[in-house]
Amino acid sequence: MAFIIAEPCIGTCDTSCVEVCPVDCIHGTMPVDEIKEHQAAGNKEAFASIQLFIDPDICIDCGACEPECPVEAIFEEDDTPAEWESYIQLNADFFE
Ligand code: SF4
Ligand code: SF4
């Protein structure tokens, strides 16, 4: 079991979840440090299509990330809303 990140992260991508994850299992197509630089510069266009994903093989299911997300994009796998169930596989596929 793991937590997953769904569609609402896209374009928000504020990296709050990364800060609290004890096992560093949250990553995206753009390095987190680069996202933070764009955030600090107010350059929202740079990560407009970017989202982060959770590595299901490393996530320890602690739940620390879930309440940190300002757009409620993080779900425990079994509680993922039906409309975003495809994101369970998308999170796993990102780390293949
Ligand atoms: S549930 Fe815990 S281990 Fe898994 S991604 Fe969130 S903070 Fe990291
Ligand atoms: S806290 Fe939410 S919006 Fe921010 S990067 Fe994590 S999943 Fe995406």
PDB file of N, CA, C and O in Angstrom, residues 18-54:
ATOM      1  N   VAL A  18       6.991  17.161  -0.327  1.00  0.00           N
ATOM      2  CA  VAL A  18       8.391  16.706  -0.348  1.00  0.00           C
ATOM      3  C   VAL A  18       9.076  17.025   0.975  1.00  0.00           C
ATOM      4  O   VAL A  18       9.855  16.235   1.498  1.00  0.00           O
ATOM      5  N   GLU A  19       8.753  18.194   1.523  1.00  0.00           N
ATOM      6  CA  GLU A  19       9.413  18.661   2.747  1.00  0.00           C
ATOM      7  C   GLU A  19       9.162  17.739   3.932  1.00  0.00           C
ATOM      8  O   GLU A  19      10.001  17.642   4.833  1.00  0.00           O
ATOM      9  N   VAL A  20       8.003  17.078   3.959  1.00  0.00           N
ATOM     10  CA  VAL A  20       7.655  16.284   5.146  1.00  0.00           C
ATOM     11  C   VAL A  20       7.867  14.782   4.951  1.00  0.00           C
ATOM     12  O   VAL A  20       7.740  14.013   5.905  1.00  0.00           O
ATOM     13  N   CYS A  21       8.184  14.357   3.752  1.00  0.00           N
ATOM     14  CA  CYS A  21       8.325  12.912   3.503  1.00  0.00           C
ATOM     15  C   CYS A  21       9.624  12.393   4.131  1.00  0.00           C
ATOM     16  O   CYS A  21      10.712  12.852   3.791  1.00  0.00           O
ATOM     17  N   PRO A  22       9.508  11.418   5.038  1.00  0.00           N
ATOM     18  CA  PRO A  22      10.707  10.934   5.745  1.00  0.00           C
ATOM     19  C   PRO A  22      11.603  10.021   4.904  1.00  0.00           C
ATOM     20  O   PRO A  22      12.718   9.724   5.313  1.00  0.00           O
ATOM     21  N   VAL A  23      11.104   9.574   3.753  1.00  0.00           N
ATOM     22  CA  VAL A  23      11.902   8.625   2.957  1.00  0.00           C
ATOM     23  C   VAL A  23      12.225   9.154   1.556  1.00  0.00           C
ATOM     24  O   VAL A  23      12.704   8.406   0.705  1.00  0.00           O
ATOM     25  N   ASP A  24      11.964  10.426   1.306  1.00  0.00           N
ATOM     26  CA  ASP A  24      12.339  11.068   0.043  1.00  0.00           C
ATOM     27  C   ASP A  24      11.868  10.281  -1.180  1.00  0.00           C
ATOM     28  O   ASP A  24      12.662   9.991  -2.080  1.00  0.00           O
ATOM     29  N   CYS A  25      10.576   9.941  -1.182  1.00  0.00           N
ATOM     30  CA  CYS A  25      10.066   9.120  -2.295  1.00  0.00           C
ATOM     31  C   CYS A  25       9.149   9.906  -3.230  1.00  0.00           C
ATOM     32  O   CYS A  25       8.414   9.319  -4.020  1.00  0.00           O
ATOM     33  N   ILE A  26       9.189  11.258  -3.156  1.00  0.00           N
ATOM     34  CA  ILE A  26       8.312  12.076  -3.999  1.00  0.00           C
ATOM     35  C   ILE A  26       9.165  12.835  -5.016  1.00  0.00           C
ATOM     36  O   ILE A  26      10.034  13.630  -4.642  1.00  0.00           O
ATOM     37  N   HIS A  27       8.910  12.569  -6.295  1.00  0.00           N
ATOM     38  CA  HIS A  27       9.726  13.157  -7.359  1.00  0.00           C
ATOM     39  C   HIS A  27       8.845  13.476  -8.572  1.00  0.00           C
ATOM     40  O   HIS A  27       7.725  12.998  -8.676  1.00  0.00           O
ATOM     41  N   GLY A  28       9.415  14.263  -9.508  1.00  0.00           N
ATOM     42  CA  GLY A  28       8.664  14.590 -10.719  1.00  0.00           C
ATOM     43  C   GLY A  28       9.573  14.662 -11.924  1.00  0.00           C
ATOM     44  O   GLY A  28      10.777  14.404 -11.824  1.00  0.00           O
ATOM     45  N   THR A  29       9.003  15.006 -13.071  1.00  0.00           N
ATOM     46  CA  THR A  29       9.793  15.086 -14.300  1.00  0.00           C
ATOM     47  C   THR A  29      10.784  16.249 -14.253  1.00  0.00           C
ATOM     48  O   THR A  29      11.772  16.253 -14.976  1.00  0.00           O
ATOM     49  N   MET A  30      10.484  17.243 -13.412  1.00  0.00           N
ATOM     50  CA  MET A  30      11.423  18.343 -13.195  1.00  0.00           C
ATOM     51  C   MET A  30      11.997  18.168 -11.784  1.00  0.00           C
ATOM     52  O   MET A  30      11.239  17.896 -10.846  1.00  0.00           O
ATOM     53  N   PRO A  31      13.322  18.290 -11.618  1.00  0.00           N
ATOM     54  CA  PRO A  31      13.885  18.157 -10.272  1.00  0.00           C
ATOM     55  C   PRO A  31      13.236  19.128  -9.292  1.00  0.00           C
ATOM     56  O   PRO A  31      12.945  20.279  -9.650  1.00  0.00           O
ATOM     57  N   VAL A  32      13.016  18.657  -8.067  1.00  0.00           N
ATOM     58  CA  VAL A  32      12.316  19.475  -7.073  1.00  0.00           C
ATOM     59  C   VAL A  32      13.028  20.804  -6.823  1.00  0.00           C
ATOM     60  O   VAL A  32      12.376  21.843  -6.682  1.00  0.00           O
ATOM     61  N   ASP A  33      14.356  20.795  -6.812  1.00  0.00           N
ATOM     62  CA  ASP A  33      15.089  22.052  -6.590  1.00  0.00           C
ATOM     63  C   ASP A  33      14.802  23.068  -7.695  1.00  0.00           C
ATOM     64  O   ASP A  33      14.714  24.277  -7.441  1.00  0.00           O
ATOM     65  N   GLU A  34      14.656  22.543  -8.920  1.00  0.00           N
ATOM     66  CA  GLU A  34      14.352  23.425 -10.054  1.00  0.00           C
ATOM     67  C   GLU A  34      12.937  24.002  -9.930  1.00  0.00           C
ATOM     68  O   GLU A  34      12.703  25.181 -10.189  1.00  0.00           O
ATOM     69  N   ILE A  35      12.006  23.162  -9.496  1.00  0.00           N
ATOM     70  CA  ILE A  35      10.632  23.643  -9.282  1.00  0.00           C
ATOM     71  C   ILE A  35      10.636  24.755  -8.240  1.00  0.00           C
ATOM     72  O   ILE A  35       9.988  25.791  -8.413  1.00  0.00           O
ATOM     73  N   LYS A  36      11.388  24.555  -7.158  1.00  0.00           N
ATOM     74  CA  LYS A  36      11.442  25.559  -6.085  1.00  0.00           C
ATOM     75  C   LYS A  36      12.001  26.879  -6.602  1.00  0.00           C
ATOM     76  O   LYS A  36      11.536  27.959  -6.213  1.00  0.00           O
ATOM     77  N   GLU A  37      12.994  26.808  -7.481  1.00  0.00           N
ATOM     78  CA  GLU A  37      13.566  28.040  -8.042  1.00  0.00           C
ATOM     79  C   GLU A  37      12.521  28.794  -8.856  1.00  0.00           C
ATOM     80  O   GLU A  37      12.400  30.011  -8.774  1.00  0.00           O
ATOM     81  N   HIS A  38      11.757  28.037  -9.660  1.00  0.00           N
ATOM     82  CA  HIS A  38      10.703  28.684 -10.455  1.00  0.00           C
ATOM     83  C   HIS A  38       9.608  29.246  -9.549  1.00  0.00           C
ATOM     84  O   HIS A  38       9.066  30.319  -9.814  1.00  0.00           O
ATOM     85  N   GLN A  39       9.286  28.500  -8.479  1.00  0.00           N
ATOM     86  CA  GLN A  39       8.280  28.993  -7.523  1.00  0.00           C
ATOM     87  C   GLN A  39       8.738  30.319  -6.931  1.00  0.00           C
ATOM     88  O   GLN A  39       7.978  31.285  -6.858  1.00  0.00           O
ATOM     89  N   ALA A  40       9.992  30.360  -6.491  1.00  0.00           N
ATOM     90  CA  ALA A  40      10.534  31.562  -5.842  1.00  0.00           C
ATOM     91  C   ALA A  40      10.546  32.750  -6.789  1.00  0.00           C
ATOM     92  O   ALA A  40      10.355  33.897  -6.376  1.00  0.00           O
ATOM     93  N   ALA A  41      10.741  32.457  -8.087  1.00  0.00           N
ATOM     94  CA  ALA A  41      10.806  33.531  -9.081  1.00  0.00           C
ATOM     95  C   ALA A  41       9.425  33.905  -9.615  1.00  0.00           C
ATOM     96  O   ALA A  41       9.290  34.806 -10.442  1.00  0.00           O
ATOM     97  N   GLY A  42       8.400  33.179  -9.153  1.00  0.00           N
ATOM     98  CA  GLY A  42       7.040  33.460  -9.631  1.00  0.00           C
ATOM     99  C   GLY A  42       6.829  33.048 -11.073  1.00  0.00           C
ATOM    100  O   GLY A  42       5.918  33.527 -11.745  1.00  0.00           O
ATOM    101  N   ASN A  43       7.672  32.128 -11.551  1.00  0.00           N
ATOM    102  CA  ASN A  43       7.623  31.692 -12.947  1.00  0.00           C
ATOM    103  C   ASN A  43       6.714  30.478 -13.092  1.00  0.00           C
ATOM    104  O   ASN A  43       7.162  29.361 -13.329  1.00  0.00           O
ATOM    105  N   LYS A  44       5.430  30.666 -12.953  1.00  0.00           N
ATOM    106  CA  LYS A  44       4.461  29.569 -12.926  1.00  0.00           C
ATOM    107  C   LYS A  44       4.391  28.810 -14.242  1.00  0.00           C
ATOM    108  O   LYS A  44       4.095  27.617 -14.273  1.00  0.00           O
ATOM    109  N   GLU A  45       4.648  29.507 -15.349  1.00  0.00           N
ATOM    110  CA  GLU A  45       4.561  28.842 -16.661  1.00  0.00           C
ATOM    111  C   GLU A  45       5.550  27.672 -16.756  1.00  0.00           C
ATOM    112  O   GLU A  45       5.308  26.695 -17.453  1.00  0.00           O
ATOM    113  N   ALA A  46       6.660  27.788 -16.048  1.00  0.00           N
ATOM    114  CA  ALA A  46       7.731  26.784 -16.156  1.00  0.00           C
ATOM    115  C   ALA A  46       7.299  25.406 -15.659  1.00  0.00           C
ATOM    116  O   ALA A  46       7.820  24.396 -16.106  1.00  0.00           O
ATOM    117  N   PHE A  47       6.324  25.384 -14.724  1.00  0.00           N
ATOM    118  CA  PHE A  47       5.900  24.074 -14.210  1.00  0.00           C
ATOM    119  C   PHE A  47       4.387  23.870 -14.372  1.00  0.00           C
ATOM    120  O   PHE A  47       3.771  23.074 -13.663  1.00  0.00           O
ATOM    121  N   ALA A  48       3.816  24.564 -15.335  1.00  0.00           N
ATOM    122  CA  ALA A  48       2.366  24.508 -15.543  1.00  0.00           C
ATOM    123  C   ALA A  48       1.854  23.099 -15.824  1.00  0.00           C
ATOM    124  O   ALA A  48       0.715  22.761 -15.506  1.00  0.00           O
ATOM    125  N   SER A  49       2.684  22.258 -16.433  1.00  0.00           N
ATOM    126  CA  SER A  49       2.232  20.901 -16.782  1.00  0.00           C
ATOM    127  C   SER A  49       2.912  19.836 -15.906  1.00  0.00           C
ATOM    128  O   SER A  49       2.806  18.645 -16.176  1.00  0.00           O
ATOM    129  N   ILE A  50       3.583  20.299 -14.856  1.00  0.00           N
ATOM    130  CA  ILE A  50       4.359  19.379 -14.017  1.00  0.00           C
ATOM    131  C   ILE A  50       3.548  18.922 -12.793  1.00  0.00           C
ATOM    132  O   ILE A  50       2.825  19.716 -12.185  1.00  0.00           O
ATOM    133  N   GLN A  51       3.702  17.649 -12.463  1.00  0.00           N
ATOM    134  CA  GLN A  51       3.182  17.158 -11.188  1.00  0.00           C
ATOM    135  C   GLN A  51       4.233  16.242 -10.567  1.00  0.00           C
ATOM    136  O   GLN A  51       5.170  15.813 -11.239  1.00  0.00           O
ATOM    137  N   LEU A  52       4.066  15.964  -9.287  1.00  0.00           N
ATOM    138  CA  LEU A  52       4.966  15.038  -8.609  1.00  0.00           C
ATOM    139  C   LEU A  52       4.275  13.685  -8.449  1.00  0.00           C
ATOM    140  O   LEU A  52       3.050  13.581  -8.530  1.00  0.00           O
ATOM    141  N   PHE A  53       5.102  12.667  -8.229  1.00  0.00           N
ATOM    142  CA  PHE A  53       4.597  11.308  -8.050  1.00  0.00           C
ATOM    143  C   PHE A  53       5.247  10.686  -6.814  1.00  0.00           C
ATOM    144  O   PHE A  53       6.335  11.087  -6.399  1.00  0.00           O
ATOM    145  N   ILE A  54       4.573   9.670  -6.254  1.00  0.00           N
ATOM    146  CA  ILE A  54       5.088   8.951  -5.085  1.00  0.00           C
ATOM    147  C   ILE A  54       5.535   7.554  -5.508  1.00  0.00           C
ATOM    148  O   ILE A  54       4.777   6.831  -6.155  1.00  0.00           O
TER     149      ILE A  54
END
